[in-house]
PDB file of C-alpha atoms in Angstrom:
ATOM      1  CA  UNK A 299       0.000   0.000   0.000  1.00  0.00           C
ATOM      2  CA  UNK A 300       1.591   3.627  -0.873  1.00  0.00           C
ATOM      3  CA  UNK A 301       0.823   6.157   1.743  1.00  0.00           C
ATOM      4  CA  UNK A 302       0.409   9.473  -0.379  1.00  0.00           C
ATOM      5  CA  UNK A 303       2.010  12.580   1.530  1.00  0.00           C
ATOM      6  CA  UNK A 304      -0.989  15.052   2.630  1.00  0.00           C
ATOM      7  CA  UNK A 305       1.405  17.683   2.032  1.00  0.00           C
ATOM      8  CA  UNK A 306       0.524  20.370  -0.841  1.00  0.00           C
ATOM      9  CA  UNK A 307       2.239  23.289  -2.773  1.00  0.00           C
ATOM     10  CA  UNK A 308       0.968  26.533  -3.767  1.00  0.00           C
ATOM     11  CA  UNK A 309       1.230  28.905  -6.888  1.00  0.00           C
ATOM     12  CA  UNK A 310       1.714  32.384  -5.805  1.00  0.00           C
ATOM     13  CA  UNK A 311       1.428  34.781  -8.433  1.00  0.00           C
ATOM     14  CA  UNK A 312       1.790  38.843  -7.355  1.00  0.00           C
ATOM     15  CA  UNK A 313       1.960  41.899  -9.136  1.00  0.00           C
ATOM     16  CA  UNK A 314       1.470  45.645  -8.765  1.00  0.00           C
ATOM     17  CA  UNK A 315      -0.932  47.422 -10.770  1.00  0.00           C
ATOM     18  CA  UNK A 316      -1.899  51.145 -11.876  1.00  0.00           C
ATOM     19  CA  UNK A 317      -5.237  50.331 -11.780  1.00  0.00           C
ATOM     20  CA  UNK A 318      -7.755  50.893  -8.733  1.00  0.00           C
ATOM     21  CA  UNK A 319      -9.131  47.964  -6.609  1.00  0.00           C
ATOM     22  CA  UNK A 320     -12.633  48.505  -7.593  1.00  0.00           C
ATOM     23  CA  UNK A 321     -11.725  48.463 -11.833  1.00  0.00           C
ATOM     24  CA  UNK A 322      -9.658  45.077 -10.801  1.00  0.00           C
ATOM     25  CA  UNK A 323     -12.282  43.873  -9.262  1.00  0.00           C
ATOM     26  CA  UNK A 324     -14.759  44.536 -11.960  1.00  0.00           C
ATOM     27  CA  UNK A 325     -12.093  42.131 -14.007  1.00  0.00           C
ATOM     28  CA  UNK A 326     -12.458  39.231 -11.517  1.00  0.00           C
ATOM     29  CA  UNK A 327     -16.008  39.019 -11.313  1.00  0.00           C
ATOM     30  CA  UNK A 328     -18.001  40.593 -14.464  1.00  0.00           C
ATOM     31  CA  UNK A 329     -18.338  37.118 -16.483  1.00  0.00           C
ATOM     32  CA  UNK A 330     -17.828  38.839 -19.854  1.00  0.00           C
ATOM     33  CA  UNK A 331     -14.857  40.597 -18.348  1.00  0.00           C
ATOM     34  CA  UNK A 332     -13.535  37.268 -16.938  1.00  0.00           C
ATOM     35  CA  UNK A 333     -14.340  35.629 -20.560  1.00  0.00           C
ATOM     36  CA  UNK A 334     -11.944  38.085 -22.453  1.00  0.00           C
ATOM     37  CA  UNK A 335      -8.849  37.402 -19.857  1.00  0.00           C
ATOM     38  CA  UNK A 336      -9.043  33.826 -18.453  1.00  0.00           C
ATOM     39  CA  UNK A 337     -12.208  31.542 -19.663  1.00  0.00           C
ATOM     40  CA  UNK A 338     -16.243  31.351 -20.176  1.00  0.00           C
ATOM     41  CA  UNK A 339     -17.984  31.460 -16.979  1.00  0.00           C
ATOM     42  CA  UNK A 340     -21.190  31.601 -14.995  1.00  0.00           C
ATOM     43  CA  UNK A 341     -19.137  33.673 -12.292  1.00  0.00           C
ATOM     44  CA  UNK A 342     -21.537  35.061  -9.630  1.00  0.00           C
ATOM     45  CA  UNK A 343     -19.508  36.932  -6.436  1.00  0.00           C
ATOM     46  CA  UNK A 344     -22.240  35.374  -3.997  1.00  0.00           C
ATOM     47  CA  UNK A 345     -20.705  33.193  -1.683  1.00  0.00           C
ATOM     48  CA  UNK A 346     -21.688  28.933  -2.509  1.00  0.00           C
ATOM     49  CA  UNK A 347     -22.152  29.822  -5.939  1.00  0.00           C
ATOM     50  CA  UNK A 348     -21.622  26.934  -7.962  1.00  0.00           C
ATOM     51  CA  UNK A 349     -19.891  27.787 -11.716  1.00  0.00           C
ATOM     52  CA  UNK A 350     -18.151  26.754 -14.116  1.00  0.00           C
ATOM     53  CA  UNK A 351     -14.885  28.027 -16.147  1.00  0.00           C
ATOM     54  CA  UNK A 352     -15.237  26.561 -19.968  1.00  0.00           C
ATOM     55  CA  UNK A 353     -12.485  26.088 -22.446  1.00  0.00           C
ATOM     56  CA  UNK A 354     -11.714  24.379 -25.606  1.00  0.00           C
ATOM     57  CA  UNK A 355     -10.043  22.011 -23.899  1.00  0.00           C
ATOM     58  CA  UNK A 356     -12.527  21.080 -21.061  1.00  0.00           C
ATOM     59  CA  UNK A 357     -14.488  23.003 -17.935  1.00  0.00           C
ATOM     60  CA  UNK A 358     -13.228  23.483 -14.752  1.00  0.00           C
ATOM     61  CA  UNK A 359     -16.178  23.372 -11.873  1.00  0.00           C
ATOM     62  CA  UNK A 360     -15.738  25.830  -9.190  1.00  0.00           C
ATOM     63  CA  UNK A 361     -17.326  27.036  -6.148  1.00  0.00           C
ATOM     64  CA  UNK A 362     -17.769  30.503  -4.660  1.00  0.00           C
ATOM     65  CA  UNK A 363     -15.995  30.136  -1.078  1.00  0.00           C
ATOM     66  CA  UNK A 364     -15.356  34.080   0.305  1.00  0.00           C
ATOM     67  CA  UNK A 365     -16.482  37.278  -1.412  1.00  0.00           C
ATOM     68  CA  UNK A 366     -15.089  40.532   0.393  1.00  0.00           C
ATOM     69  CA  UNK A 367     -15.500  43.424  -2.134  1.00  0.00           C
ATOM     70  CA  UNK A 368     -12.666  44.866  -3.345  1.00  0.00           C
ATOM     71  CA  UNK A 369     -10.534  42.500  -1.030  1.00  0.00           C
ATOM     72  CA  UNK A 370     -10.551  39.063  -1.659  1.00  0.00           C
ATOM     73  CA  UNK A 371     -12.426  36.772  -3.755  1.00  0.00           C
ATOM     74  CA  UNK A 372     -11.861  32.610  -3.363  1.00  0.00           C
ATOM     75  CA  UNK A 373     -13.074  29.563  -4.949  1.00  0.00           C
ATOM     76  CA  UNK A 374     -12.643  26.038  -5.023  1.00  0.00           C
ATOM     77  CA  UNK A 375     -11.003  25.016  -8.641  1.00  0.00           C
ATOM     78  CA  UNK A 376     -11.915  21.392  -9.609  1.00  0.00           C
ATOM     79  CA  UNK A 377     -10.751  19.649 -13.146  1.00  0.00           C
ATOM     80  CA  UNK A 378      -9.315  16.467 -13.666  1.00  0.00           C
ATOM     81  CA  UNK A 379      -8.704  14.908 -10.288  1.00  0.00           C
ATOM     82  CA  UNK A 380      -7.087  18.461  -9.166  1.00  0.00           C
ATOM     83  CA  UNK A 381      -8.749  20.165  -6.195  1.00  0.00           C
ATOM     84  CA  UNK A 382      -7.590  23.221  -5.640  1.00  0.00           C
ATOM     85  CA  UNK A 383      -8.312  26.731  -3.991  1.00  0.00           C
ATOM     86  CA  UNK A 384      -7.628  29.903  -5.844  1.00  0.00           C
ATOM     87  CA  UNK A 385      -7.588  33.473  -3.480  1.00  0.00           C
ATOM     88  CA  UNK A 386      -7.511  36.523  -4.993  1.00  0.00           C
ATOM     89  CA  UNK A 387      -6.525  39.444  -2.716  1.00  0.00           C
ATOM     90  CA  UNK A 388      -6.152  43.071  -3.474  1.00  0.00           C
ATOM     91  CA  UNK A 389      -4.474  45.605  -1.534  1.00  0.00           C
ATOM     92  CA  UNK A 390      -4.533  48.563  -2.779  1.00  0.00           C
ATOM     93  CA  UNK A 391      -1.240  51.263  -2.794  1.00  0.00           C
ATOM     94  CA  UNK A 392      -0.035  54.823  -3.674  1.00  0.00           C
ATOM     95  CA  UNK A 393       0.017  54.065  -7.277  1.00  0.00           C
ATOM     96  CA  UNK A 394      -2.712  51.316  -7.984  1.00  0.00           C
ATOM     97  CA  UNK A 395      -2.996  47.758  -6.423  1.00  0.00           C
ATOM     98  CA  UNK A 396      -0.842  45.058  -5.323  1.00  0.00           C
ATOM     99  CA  UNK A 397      -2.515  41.980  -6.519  1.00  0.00           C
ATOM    100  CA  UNK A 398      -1.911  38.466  -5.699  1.00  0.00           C
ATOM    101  CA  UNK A 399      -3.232  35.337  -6.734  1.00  0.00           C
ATOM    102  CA  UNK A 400      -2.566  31.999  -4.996  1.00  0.00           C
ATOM    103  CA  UNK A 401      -3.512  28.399  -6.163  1.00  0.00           C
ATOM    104  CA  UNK A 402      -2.980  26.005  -3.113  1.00  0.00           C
ATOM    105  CA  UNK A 403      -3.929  22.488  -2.588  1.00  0.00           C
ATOM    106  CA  UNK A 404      -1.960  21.101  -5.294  1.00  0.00           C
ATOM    107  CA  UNK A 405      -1.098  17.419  -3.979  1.00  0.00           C
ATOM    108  CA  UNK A 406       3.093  16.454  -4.349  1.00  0.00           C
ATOM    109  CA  UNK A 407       1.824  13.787  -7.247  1.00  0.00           C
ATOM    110  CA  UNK A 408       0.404  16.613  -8.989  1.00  0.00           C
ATOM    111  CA  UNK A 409       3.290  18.529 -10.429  1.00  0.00           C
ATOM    112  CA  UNK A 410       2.741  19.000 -13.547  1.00  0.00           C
ATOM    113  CA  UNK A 411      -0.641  21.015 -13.069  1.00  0.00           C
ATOM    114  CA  UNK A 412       1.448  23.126 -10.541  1.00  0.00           C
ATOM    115  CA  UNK A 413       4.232  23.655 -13.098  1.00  0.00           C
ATOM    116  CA  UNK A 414       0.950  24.410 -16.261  1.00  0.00           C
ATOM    117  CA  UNK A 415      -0.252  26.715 -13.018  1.00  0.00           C
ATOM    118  CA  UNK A 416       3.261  28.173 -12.314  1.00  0.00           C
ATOM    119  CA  UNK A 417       3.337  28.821 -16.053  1.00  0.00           C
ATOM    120  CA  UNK A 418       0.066  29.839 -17.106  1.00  0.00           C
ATOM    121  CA  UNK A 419      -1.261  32.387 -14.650  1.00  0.00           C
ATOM    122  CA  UNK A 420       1.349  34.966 -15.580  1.00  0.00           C
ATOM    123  CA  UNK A 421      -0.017  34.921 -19.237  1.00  0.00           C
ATOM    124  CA  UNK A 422      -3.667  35.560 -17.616  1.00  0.00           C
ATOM    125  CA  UNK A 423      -2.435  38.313 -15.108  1.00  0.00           C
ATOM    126  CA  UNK A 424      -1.035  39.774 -18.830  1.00  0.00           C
ATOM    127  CA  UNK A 425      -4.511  39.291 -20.426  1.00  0.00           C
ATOM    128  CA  UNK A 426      -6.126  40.954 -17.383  1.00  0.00           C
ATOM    129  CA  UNK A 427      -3.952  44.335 -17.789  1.00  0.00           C
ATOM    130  CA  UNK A 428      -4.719  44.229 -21.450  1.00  0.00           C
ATOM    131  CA  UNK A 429      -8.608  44.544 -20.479  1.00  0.00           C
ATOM    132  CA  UNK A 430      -8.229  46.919 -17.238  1.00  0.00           C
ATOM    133  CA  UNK A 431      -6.538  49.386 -19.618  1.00  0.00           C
ATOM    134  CA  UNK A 432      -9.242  48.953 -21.921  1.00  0.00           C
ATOM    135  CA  UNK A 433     -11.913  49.418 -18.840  1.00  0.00           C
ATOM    136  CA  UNK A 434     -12.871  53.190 -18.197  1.00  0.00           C
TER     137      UNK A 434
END
């Protein structure tokens, strides 16, 4: 029998932005906003909400677990075995907002998903601050 290790790892992703808390937070959780920077959704900011994220290659199923406006937003990320939590925070500074993203719960037999994770939530952070600066 294997005994699988309880322990997890985390993608933290962080960045500093020249936008305002509230215009960020328009971009995490307008659906058509979402759409244009990460993926198709039935995003809702009401805690329990039950959604899903839609791609070409598959859907991820996902759970509203905290909503504090303009603070942080969390929700369970499910898709092929992986069961994850993403937490958005935003904290906001003299020139915009520090925002940072982390993906935790990613089991030690699951690297590569953290590595595609590691790798693939820069690009969407990118995407993002090609819509806020399209946002008025």
């Amino acid at each position: 029998m294997t005994d699988i290790s309880t322990e997890t790892r985390s993608v933290v992703i962080e960045r500093e932005m020249s936008f305002p808390a509230e215009k960020i937070w328009r971009a995490l959780t307008q659906p058509h906003l979402i759409q244009e920077w990460l993926m198709k959704s039935d995003f809702k900011p009401v805690v329990d909400h039950r959604f899903n994220f839609n791609a070409d290659w598959g859907a991820v199923d996902c759970r509203v677990m905290e909503v504090e406006p303009y603070k942080t937003l969390a929700y369970s990320w499910g898709a092929y075995g992986l069961e994850t939590l993403v937490t958005w925070t935003l904290t906001p500074t003299g020139t915009g907002t520090h925002l940072r993203m982390e993906q935790s719960g990613f089991r030690t037999d699951q690297r590569q998903a953290c590595g595609g994770a590691r790798s693939g939530w820069p690009q969407f952070f990118d995407k993002m601050e090609q819509v806020l600066e399209q946002l008025d």
